[in-house]
CSV table of C-alpha atoms in Angstrom, one decimal:
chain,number,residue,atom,x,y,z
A,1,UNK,CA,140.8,161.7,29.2
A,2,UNK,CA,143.0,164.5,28.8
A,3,UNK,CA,141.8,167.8,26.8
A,4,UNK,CA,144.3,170.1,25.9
A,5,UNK,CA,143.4,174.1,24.7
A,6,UNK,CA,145.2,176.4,23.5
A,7,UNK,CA,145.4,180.2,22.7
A,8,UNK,CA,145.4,182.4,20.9
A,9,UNK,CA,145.1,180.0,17.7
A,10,UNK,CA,147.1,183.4,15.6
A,11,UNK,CA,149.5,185.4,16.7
A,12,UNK,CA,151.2,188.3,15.2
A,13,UNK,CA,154.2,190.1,16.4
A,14,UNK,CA,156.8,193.0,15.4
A,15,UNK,CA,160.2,191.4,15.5
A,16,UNK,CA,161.9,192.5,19.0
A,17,UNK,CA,159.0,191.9,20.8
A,18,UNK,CA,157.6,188.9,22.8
A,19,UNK,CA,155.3,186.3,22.4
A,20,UNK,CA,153.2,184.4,24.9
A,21,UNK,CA,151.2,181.4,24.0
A,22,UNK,CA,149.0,179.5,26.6
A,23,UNK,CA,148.1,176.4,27.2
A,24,UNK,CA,145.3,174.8,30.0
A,25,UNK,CA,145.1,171.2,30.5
A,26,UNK,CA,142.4,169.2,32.3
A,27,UNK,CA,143.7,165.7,33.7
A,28,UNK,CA,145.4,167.0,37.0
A,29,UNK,CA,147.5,164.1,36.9
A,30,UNK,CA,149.6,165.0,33.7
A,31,UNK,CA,153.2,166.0,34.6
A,32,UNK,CA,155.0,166.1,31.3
A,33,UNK,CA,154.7,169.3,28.8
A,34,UNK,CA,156.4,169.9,25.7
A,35,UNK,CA,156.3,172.1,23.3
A,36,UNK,CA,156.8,171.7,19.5
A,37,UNK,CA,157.4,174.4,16.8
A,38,UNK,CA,156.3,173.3,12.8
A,39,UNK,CA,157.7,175.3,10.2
A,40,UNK,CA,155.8,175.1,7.4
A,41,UNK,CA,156.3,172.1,5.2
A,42,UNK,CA,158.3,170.6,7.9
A,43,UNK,CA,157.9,168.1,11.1
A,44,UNK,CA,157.4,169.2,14.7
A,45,UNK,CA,160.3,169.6,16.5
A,46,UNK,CA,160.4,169.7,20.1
A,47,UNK,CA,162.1,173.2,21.1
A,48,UNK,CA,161.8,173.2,25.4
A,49,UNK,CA,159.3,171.0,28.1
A,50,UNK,CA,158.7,171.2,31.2
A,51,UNK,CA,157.9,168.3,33.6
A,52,UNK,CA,155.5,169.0,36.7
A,53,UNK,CA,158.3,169.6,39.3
A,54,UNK,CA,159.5,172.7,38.1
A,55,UNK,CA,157.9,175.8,37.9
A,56,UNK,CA,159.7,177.4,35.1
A,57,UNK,CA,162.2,176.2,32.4
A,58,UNK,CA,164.4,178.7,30.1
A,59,UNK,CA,166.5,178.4,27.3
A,60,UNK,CA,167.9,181.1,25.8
A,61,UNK,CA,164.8,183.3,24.3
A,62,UNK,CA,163.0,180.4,24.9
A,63,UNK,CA,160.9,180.2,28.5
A,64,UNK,CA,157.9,177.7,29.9
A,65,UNK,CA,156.2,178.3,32.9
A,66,UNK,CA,153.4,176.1,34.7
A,67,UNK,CA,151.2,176.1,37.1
A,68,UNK,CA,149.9,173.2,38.5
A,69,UNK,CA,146.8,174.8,40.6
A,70,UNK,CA,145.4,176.7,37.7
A,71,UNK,CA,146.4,173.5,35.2
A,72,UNK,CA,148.2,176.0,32.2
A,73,UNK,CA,151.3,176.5,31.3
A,74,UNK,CA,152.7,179.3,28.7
A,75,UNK,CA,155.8,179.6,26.0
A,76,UNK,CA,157.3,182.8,26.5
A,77,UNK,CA,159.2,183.7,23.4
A,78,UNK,CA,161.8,186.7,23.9
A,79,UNK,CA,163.5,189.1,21.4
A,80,UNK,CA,161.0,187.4,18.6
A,81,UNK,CA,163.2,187.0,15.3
A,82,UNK,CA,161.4,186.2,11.9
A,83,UNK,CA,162.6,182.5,11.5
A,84,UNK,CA,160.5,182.0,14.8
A,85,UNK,CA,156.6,182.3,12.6
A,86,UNK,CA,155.7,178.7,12.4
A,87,UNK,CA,153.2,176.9,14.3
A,88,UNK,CA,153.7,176.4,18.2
A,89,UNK,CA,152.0,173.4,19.7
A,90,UNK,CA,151.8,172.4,23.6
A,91,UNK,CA,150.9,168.9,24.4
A,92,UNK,CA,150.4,167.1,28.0
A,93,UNK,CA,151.1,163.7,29.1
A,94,UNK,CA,149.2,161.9,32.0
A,95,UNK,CA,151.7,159.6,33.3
A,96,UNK,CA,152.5,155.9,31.2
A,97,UNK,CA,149.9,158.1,28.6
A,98,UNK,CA,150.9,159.8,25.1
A,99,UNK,CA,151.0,163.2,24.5
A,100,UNK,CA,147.5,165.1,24.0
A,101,UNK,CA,148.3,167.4,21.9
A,102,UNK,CA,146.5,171.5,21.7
A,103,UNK,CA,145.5,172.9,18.4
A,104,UNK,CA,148.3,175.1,17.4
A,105,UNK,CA,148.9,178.8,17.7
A,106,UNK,CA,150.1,180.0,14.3
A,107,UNK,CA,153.3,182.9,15.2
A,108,UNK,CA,153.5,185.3,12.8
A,109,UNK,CA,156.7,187.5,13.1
A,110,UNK,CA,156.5,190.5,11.4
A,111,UNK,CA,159.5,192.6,10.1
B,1,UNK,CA,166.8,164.1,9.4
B,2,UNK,CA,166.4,163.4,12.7
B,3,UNK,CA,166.7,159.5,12.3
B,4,UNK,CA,162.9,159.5,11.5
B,5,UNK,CA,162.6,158.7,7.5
B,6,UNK,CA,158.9,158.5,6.0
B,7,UNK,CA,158.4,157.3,2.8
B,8,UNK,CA,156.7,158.8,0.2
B,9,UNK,CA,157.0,162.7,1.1
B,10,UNK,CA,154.3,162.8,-1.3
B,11,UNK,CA,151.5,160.4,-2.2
B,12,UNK,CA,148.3,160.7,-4.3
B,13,UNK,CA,145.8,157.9,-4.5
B,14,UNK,CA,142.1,157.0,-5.6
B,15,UNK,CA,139.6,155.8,-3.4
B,16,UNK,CA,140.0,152.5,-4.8
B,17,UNK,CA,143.7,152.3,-4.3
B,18,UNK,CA,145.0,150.4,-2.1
B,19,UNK,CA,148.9,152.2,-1.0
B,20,UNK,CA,151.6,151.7,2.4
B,21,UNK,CA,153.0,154.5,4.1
B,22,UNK,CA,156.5,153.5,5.5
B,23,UNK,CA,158.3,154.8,8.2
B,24,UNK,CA,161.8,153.8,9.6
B,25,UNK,CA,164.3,154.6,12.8
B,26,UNK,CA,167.1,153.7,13.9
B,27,UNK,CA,167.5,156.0,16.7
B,28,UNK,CA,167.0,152.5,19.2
B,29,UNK,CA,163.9,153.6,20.1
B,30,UNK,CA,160.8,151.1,21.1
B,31,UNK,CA,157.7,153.3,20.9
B,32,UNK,CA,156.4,154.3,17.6
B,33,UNK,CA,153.1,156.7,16.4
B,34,UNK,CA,151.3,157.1,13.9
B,35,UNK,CA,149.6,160.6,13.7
B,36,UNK,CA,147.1,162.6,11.5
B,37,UNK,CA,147.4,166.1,10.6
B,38,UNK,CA,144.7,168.0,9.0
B,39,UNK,CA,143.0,171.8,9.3
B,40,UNK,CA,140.5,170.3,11.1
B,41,UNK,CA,142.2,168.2,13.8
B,42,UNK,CA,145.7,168.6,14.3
B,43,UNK,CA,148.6,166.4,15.4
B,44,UNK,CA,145.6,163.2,16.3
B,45,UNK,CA,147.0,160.3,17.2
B,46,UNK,CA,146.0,157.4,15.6
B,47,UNK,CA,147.9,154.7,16.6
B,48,UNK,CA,150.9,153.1,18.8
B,49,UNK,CA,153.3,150.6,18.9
B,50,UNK,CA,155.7,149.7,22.1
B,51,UNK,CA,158.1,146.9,21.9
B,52,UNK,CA,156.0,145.7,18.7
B,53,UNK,CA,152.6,145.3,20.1
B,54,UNK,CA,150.2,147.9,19.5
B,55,UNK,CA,148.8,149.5,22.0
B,56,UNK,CA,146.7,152.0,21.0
B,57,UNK,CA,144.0,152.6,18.4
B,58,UNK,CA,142.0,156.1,18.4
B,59,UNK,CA,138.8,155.1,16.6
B,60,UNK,CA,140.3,154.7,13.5
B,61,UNK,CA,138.5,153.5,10.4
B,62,UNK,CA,139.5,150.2,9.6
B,63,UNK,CA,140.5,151.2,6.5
B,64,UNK,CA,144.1,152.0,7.9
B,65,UNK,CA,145.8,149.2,8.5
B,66,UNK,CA,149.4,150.0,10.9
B,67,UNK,CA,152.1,147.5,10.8
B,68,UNK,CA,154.8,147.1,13.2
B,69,UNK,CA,157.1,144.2,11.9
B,70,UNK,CA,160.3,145.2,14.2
B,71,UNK,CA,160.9,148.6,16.6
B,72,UNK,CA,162.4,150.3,13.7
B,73,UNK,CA,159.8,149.9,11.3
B,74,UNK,CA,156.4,151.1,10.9
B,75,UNK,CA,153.5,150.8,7.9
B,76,UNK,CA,150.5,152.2,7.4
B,77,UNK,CA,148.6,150.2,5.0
B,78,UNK,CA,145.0,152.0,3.1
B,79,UNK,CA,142.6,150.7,1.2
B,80,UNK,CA,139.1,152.3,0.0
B,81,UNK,CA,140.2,155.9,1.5
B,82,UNK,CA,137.7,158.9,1.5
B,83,UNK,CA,138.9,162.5,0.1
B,84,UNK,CA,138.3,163.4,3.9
B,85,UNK,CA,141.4,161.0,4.3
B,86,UNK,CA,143.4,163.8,3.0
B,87,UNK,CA,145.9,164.8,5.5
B,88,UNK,CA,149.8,164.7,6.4
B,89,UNK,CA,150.1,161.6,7.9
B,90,UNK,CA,153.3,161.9,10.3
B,91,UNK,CA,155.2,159.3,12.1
B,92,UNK,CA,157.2,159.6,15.3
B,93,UNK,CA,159.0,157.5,17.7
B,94,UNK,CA,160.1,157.8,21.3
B,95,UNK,CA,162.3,155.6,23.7
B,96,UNK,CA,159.3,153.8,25.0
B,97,UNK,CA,155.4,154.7,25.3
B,98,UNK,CA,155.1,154.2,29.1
B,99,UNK,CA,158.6,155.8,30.9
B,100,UNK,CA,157.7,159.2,32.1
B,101,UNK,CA,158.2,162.4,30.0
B,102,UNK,CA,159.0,160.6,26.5
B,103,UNK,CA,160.9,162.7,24.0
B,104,UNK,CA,158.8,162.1,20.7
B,105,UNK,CA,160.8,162.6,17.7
B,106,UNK,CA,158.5,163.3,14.6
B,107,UNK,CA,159.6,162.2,11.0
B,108,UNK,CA,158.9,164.3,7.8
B,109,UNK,CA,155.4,163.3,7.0
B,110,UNK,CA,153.6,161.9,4.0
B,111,UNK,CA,151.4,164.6,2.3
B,112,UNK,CA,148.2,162.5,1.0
B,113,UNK,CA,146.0,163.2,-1.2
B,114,UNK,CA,142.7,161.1,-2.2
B,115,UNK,CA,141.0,161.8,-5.1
């Protein structure tokens, strides 16, 4: 089955700067990725995916990028603001599967 | 809310106990999750219902019991828990749990605690 890592499992950052967390998956057939942020003490919330067609996705400070031959795929996080510390999961979905989810990267955003 | 309601937030139960998580949506959706969150293993799926019939169990102990009466509701019944049991036990639910690229939508989570 599908085995999702993830790294690095903390991360801290001075505001302003970036982040990048990364993700490798193992079941080349998996062509969905989402991401989900977890502030603490509340529920994951999806904040971008990216599905196996595209090579890169953006939303405003928010960016994905994947790569299919290397199976990983990264958030890029722009511009990091304090309400982004939480924790950042990836997840990846084999097709009619659910998501596998990685262990978490705890963001840490630093004044 | 985000149309995913879990009910209680917070629960704390002996191992004798025997307690029911519920979870409701009326966001339309078909597919719904059960999922375990601990330090040790987050975000583990445990089980899921599409269209009613479950269609997934991960290995879990039979002493959770899931429920899936109609698409919008969701239980998860315990009985003789262990303290390892402790966890934040989060539902979710998505449009179905076959289409392609699913948007799972988590609800708040019940905090658990066994004594």
């Amino acid at each position: 089955g599908e085995n999702v890592e993830q790294h690095p499992s903390t991360l801290s950052v001075q505001e302003g700067d970036s982040a990048v967390i990364k993700c490798t998956y193992s079941d080349s057939a998996s062509n969905y990725f989402p991401w989900y942020k977890q502030e603490l003490g509340k529920r994951p919330q999806l904040i971008i995916d990216i599905r196996s067609n595209v090579g890169e996705k953006k939303d405003q400070r928010i960016a994905v990028t994947l790569n299919k031959t290397a199976k990983h795929f990264s958030l890029h996080i722009t511009e990091t603001q304090p309400e982004d510390s939480a924790v950042y999961f990836c997840a990846a979905s084999p097709p009619g599967q659910n998501f596998v989810f990685g262990p978490g990267t705890r963001l840490s955003v630093l004044p | 809310e985000t149309g995913v309601t879990q009910t209680p937030r917070h629960l704390v139960m002996g191992m004798t106990n025997k307690k029911s998580l519920k979870c409701e949506q009326h966001l339309g959706h078909n597919a719904m999750y059960w999922y375990k969150q601990s330090a040790k293993k987050p975000l583990e799926l445990m089980f899921v219902y599409n269209f009613k019939e479950q269609t997934e169990n991960n290995s879990v102990p039979s002493r959770f019991s899931p429920e899936c009466p109609n698409s919008s509701h969701l239980f998860l019944h315990l009985h003789t828990l262990q303290p390892e049991d402790s966890a934040l036990y989060l539902c979710a639910s998505s449009q179905d749990a076959v289409r392609w690229g699913p948007q799972t939508i988590f609800g708040s989570g019940t905090q658990l605690s066994v004594l």
